[in-house]
GROMACS .gro file of C-alpha atoms in nm:
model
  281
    1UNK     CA    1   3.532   4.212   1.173
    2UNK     CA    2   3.185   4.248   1.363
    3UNK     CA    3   3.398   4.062   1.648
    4UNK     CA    4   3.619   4.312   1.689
    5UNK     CA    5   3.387   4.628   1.631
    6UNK     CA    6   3.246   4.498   1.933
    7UNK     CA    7   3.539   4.418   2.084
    8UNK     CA    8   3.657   4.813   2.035
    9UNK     CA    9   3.329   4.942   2.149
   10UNK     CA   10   3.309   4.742   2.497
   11UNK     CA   11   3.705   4.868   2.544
   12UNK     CA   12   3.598   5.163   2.497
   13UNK     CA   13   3.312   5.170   2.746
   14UNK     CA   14   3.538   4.946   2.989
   15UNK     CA   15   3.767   5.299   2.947
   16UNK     CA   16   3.507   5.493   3.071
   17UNK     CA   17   3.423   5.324   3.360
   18UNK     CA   18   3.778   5.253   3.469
   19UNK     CA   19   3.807   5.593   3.449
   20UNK     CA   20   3.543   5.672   3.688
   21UNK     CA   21   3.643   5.363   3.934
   22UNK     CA   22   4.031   5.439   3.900
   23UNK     CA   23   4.009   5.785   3.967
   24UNK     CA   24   4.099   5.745   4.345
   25UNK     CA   25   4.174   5.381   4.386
   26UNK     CA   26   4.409   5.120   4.342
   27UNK     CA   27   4.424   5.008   3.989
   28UNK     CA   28   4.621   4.645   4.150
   29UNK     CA   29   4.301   4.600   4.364
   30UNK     CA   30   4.081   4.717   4.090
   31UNK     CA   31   4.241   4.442   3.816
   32UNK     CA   32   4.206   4.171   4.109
   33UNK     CA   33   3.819   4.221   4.231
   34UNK     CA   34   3.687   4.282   3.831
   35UNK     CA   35   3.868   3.936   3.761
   36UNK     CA   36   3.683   3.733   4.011
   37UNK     CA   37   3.404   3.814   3.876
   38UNK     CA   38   3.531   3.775   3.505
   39UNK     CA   39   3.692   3.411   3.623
   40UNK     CA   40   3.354   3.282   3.759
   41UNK     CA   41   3.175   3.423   3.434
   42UNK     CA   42   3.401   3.262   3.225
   43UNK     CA   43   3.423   2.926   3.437
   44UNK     CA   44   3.093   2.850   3.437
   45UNK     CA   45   3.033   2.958   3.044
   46UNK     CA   46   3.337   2.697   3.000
   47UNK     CA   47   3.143   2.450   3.193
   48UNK     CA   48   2.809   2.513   3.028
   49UNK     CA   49   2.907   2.519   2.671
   50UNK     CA   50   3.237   2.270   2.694
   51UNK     CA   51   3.100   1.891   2.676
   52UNK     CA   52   3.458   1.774   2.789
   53UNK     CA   53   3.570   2.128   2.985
   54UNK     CA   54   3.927   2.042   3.099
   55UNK     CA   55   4.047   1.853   2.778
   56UNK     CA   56   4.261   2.093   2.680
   57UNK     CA   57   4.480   2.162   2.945
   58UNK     CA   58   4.631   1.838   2.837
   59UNK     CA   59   4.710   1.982   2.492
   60UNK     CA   60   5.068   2.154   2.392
   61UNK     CA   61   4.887   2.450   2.271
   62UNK     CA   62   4.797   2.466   2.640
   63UNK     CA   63   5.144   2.521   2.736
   64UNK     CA   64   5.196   2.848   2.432
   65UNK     CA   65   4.815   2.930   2.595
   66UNK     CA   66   5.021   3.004   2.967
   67UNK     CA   67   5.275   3.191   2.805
   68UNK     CA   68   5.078   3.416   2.625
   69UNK     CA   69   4.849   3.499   2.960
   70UNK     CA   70   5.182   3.564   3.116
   71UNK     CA   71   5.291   3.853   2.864
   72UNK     CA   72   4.934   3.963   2.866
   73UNK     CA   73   4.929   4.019   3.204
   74UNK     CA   74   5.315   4.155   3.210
   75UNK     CA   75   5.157   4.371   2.968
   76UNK     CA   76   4.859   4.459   3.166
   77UNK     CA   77   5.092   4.572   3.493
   78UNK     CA   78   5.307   4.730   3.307
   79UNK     CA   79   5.052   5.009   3.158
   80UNK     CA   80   4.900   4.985   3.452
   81UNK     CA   81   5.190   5.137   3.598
   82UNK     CA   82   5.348   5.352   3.306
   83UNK     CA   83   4.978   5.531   3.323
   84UNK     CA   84   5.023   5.695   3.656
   85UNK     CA   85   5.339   5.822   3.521
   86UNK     CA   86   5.283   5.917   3.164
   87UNK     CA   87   5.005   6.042   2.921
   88UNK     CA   88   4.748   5.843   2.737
   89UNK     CA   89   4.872   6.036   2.417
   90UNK     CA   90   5.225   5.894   2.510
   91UNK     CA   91   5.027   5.532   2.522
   92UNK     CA   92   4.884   5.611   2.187
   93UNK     CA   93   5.223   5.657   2.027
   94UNK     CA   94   5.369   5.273   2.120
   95UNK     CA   95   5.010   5.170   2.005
   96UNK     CA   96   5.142   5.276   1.646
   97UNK     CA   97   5.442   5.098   1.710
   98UNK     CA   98   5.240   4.772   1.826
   99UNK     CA   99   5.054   4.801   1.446
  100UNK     CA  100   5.391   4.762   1.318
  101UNK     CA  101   5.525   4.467   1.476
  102UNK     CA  102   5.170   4.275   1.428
  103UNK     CA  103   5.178   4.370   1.047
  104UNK     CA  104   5.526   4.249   1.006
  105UNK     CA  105   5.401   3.929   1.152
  106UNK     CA  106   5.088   3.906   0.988
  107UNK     CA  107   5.198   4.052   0.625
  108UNK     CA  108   5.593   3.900   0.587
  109UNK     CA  109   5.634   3.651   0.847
  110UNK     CA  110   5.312   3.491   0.758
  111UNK     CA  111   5.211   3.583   0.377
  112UNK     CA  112   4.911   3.719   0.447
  113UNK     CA  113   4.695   3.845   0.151
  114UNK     CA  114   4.687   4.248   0.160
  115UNK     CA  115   4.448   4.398  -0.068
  116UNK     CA  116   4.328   4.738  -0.139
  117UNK     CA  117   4.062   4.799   0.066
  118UNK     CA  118   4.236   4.707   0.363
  119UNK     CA  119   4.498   4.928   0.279
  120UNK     CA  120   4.280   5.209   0.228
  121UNK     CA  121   4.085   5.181   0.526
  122UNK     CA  122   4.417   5.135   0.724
  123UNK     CA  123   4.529   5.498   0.585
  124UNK     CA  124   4.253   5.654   0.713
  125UNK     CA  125   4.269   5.480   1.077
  126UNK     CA  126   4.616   5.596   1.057
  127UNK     CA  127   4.527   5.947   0.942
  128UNK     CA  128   4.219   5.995   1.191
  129UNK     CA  129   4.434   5.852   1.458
  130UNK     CA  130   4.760   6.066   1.424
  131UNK     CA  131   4.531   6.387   1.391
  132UNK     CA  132   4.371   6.304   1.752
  133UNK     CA  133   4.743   6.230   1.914
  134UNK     CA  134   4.845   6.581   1.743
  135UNK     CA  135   4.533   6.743   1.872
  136UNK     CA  136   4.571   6.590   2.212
  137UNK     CA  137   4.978   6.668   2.191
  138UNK     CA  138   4.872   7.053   2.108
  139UNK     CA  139   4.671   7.048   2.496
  140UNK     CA  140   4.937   6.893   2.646
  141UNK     CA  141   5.204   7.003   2.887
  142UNK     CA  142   5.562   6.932   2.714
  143UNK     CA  143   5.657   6.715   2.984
  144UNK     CA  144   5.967   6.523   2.917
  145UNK     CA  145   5.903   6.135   2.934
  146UNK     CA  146   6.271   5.931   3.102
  147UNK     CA  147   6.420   5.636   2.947
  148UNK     CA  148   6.289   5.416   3.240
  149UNK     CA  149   5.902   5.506   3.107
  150UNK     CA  150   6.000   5.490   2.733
  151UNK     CA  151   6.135   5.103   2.827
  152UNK     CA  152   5.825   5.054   3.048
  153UNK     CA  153   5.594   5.153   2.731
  154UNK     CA  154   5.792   4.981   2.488
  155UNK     CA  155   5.820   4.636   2.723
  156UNK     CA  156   5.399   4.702   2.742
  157UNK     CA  157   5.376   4.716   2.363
  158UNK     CA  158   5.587   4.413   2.297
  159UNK     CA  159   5.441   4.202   2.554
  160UNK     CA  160   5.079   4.298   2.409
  161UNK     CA  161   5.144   4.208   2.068
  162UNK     CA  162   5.382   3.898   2.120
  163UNK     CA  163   5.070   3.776   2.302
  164UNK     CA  164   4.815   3.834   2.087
  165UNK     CA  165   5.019   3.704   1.786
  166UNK     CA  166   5.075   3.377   2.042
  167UNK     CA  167   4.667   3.383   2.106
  168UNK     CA  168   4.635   3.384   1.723
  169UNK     CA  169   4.841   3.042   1.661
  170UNK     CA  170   4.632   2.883   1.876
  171UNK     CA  171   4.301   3.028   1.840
  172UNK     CA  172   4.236   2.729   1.571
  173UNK     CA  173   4.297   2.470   1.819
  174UNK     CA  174   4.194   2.604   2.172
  175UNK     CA  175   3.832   2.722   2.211
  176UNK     CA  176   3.793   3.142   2.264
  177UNK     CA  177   3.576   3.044   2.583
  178UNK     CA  178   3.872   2.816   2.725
  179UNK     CA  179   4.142   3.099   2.631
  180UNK     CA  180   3.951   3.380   2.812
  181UNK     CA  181   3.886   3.122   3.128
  182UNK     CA  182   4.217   3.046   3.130
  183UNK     CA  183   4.343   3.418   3.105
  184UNK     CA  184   4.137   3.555   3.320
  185UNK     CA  185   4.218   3.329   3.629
  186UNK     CA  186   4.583   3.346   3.536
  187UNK     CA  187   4.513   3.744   3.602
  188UNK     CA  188   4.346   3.670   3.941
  189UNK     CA  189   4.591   3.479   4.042
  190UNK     CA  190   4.854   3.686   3.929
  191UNK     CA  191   4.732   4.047   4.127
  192UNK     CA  192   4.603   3.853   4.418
  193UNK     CA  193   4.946   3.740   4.451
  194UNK     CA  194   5.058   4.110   4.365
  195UNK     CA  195   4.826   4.222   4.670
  196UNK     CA  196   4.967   4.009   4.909
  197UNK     CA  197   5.285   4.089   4.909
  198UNK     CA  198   5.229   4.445   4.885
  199UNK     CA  199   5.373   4.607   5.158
  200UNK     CA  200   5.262   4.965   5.077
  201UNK     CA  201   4.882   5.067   4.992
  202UNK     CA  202   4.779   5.403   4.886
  203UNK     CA  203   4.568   5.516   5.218
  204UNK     CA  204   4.360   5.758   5.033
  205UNK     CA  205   4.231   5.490   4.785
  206UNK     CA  206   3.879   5.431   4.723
  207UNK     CA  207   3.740   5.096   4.713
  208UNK     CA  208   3.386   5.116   4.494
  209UNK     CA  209   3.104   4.941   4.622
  210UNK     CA  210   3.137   4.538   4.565
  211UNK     CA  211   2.767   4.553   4.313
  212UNK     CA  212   2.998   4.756   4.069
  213UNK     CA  213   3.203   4.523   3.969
  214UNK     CA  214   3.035   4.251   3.818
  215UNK     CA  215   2.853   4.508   3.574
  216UNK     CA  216   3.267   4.618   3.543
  217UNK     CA  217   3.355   4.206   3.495
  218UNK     CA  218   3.075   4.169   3.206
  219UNK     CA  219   3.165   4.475   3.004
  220UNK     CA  220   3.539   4.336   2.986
  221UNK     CA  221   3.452   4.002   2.995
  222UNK     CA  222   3.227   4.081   2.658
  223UNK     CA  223   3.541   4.273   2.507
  224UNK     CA  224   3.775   3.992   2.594
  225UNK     CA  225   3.561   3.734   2.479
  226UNK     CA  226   3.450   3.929   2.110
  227UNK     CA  227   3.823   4.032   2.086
  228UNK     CA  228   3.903   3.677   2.088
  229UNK     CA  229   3.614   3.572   1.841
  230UNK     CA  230   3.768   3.838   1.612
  231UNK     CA  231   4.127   3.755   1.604
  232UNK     CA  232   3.976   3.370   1.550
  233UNK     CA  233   3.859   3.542   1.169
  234UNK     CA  234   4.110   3.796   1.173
  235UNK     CA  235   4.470   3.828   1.222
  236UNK     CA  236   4.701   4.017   1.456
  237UNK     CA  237   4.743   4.340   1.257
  238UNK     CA  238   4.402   4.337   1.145
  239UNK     CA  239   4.272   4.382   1.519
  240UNK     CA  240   4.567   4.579   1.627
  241UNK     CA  241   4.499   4.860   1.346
  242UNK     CA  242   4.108   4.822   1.413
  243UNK     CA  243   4.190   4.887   1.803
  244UNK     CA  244   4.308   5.234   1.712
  245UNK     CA  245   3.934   5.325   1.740
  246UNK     CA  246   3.875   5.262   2.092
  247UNK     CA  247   4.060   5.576   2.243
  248UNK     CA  248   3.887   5.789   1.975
  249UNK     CA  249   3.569   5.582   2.116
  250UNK     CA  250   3.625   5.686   2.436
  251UNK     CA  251   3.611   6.016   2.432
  252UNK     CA  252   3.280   5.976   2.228
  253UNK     CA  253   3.134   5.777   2.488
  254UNK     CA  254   3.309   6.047   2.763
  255UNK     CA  255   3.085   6.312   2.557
  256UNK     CA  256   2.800   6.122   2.612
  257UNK     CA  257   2.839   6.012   2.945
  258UNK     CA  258   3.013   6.286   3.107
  259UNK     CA  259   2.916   6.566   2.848
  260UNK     CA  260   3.239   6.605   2.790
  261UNK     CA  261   3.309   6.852   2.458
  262UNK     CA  262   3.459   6.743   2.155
  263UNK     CA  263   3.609   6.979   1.925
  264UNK     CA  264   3.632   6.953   1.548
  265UNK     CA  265   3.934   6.826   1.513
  266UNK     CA  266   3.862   6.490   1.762
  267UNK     CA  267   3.511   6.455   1.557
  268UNK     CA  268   3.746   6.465   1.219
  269UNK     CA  269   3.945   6.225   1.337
  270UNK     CA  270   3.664   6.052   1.471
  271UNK     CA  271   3.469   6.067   1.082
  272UNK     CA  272   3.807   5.868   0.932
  273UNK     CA  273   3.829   5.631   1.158
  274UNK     CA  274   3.474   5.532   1.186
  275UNK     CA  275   3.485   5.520   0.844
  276UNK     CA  276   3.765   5.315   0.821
  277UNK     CA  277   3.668   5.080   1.016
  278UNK     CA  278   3.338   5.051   0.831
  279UNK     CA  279   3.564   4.974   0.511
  280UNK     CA  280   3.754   4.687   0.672
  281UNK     CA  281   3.395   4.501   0.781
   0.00000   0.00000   0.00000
């Protein structure tokens, strides 16, 4: 579980600074120049640490390894896009849905042992999370969401957890350092492909100064890599229900950062998750 506290805290940083790189550029572009620099880190830790580095692209699990990459990064573009159209509180909503579908893997597809604790600590998660979406719901215009960015969030949330539940099947066989390398360049690949035959590019967008993004590549690269070390112990629902801290996170490090204000209810909310998440370690 200390995997995958990490994992959550480096998302949530990651959050933050996305936020202040995103705020005027192109999120394609953004994706494309953070994973060069996460594909190089990763390559060369592959290369380091791997006495036989390209053995496993010969393996099957290889083959389930590309698949999963592809509805990560499906995934990726796909809330990539639904964000400049809806809310984060809207995202927050399919994340509860995403807990279901991993714990109906994890917990009846797969037998896995549920005991108290866990269930206890995944009550208050739930609670501190549903009483930040209501708080955030409450400042909120009532801005009605169309069917097209209801299927957009809902094709996101499927093709998040069908990967990670993929990434956990294999996790036993493939190495986390050869699963991130591999991911990662499938994602450059993917949006330099993306940018290339983009016809359209938003004039007014912002392109941060190249030295920015490989402090960006190692803050994801260190989530990616953790999150992956954590599912290894862990299972999918496990790390899906533990993710539910990171937006809560975020606006903790936002207060920090950016002095933004939190009011009671988000440091409530805040209190049960934290301490839910210390119950599940």
């Amino acid at each position: 579980m200390i995997w995958l506290i990490i994992s959550y805290l480096l998302y949530a940083i990651n959050n933050v600074v996305w936020k202040w790189l995103a705020a005027n550029g192109e999120p394609v572009y953004l994706i494309n120049r953070r994973s060069m620099f996460t594909s190089m880190l990763a390559f060369a830790a592959l290369l380091y640490t791997v006495p036989q580095p390209f053995d496993f692209l010969a393996l099957d699990e290889f083959r389930l390894l590309l698949l999963s990459c592809s509805l990560g990064v499906i995934g990726l573009l796909t809330m990539v896009t639904a964000l400049q159209q809806v809310s984060l509180r809207m995202l927050g909503y399919y994340s509860i849905l995403g807990i279901v579908v991993n714990g109906y893997y994890s917990y009846i597809l797969q037998n896995q042992k549920l005991n108290t604790g866990l269930i206890l600590a995944s009550l208050l998660i739930l609670g501190g999370f549903i009483l930040f979406q209501w708080d955030e719901t409450r400042k909120s215009t009532n801005k009605q969401q169309t069917l097209k960015q209801h299927l957009m969030m809902l094709l996101m949330t499927l093709c998040f957890s069908l990967s990670g539940i993929i990434a956990w099947n294999i996790i036993d066989t493939l190495r986390p350092i050869e699963m991130m390398a591999t991911q990662e360049i499938f994602v450059l690949l993917v949006s330099s492909s993306i940018l290339l035959l983009k016809k359209s590019k938003k004039k007014d967008a912002v392109k941060p100064a190249l030295y920015l993004f490989p402090i960006f590549a190692l803050i994801i690269g260190g989530a990616v890599f953790s999150g992956l070390m954590g599912l290894k112990i862990n299972n999918p629902y496990i790390a899906a229900i533990g993710g539910l801290a990171v937006p809560l996170l975020t606006v903790a490090f936002g207060a920090i950062f950016f002095r933004e204000k939190m009011n009671v209810r988000q440091v409530i909310a805040f209190v049960l998750v934290i301490s839910g998440e210390i119950l599940m370690i």
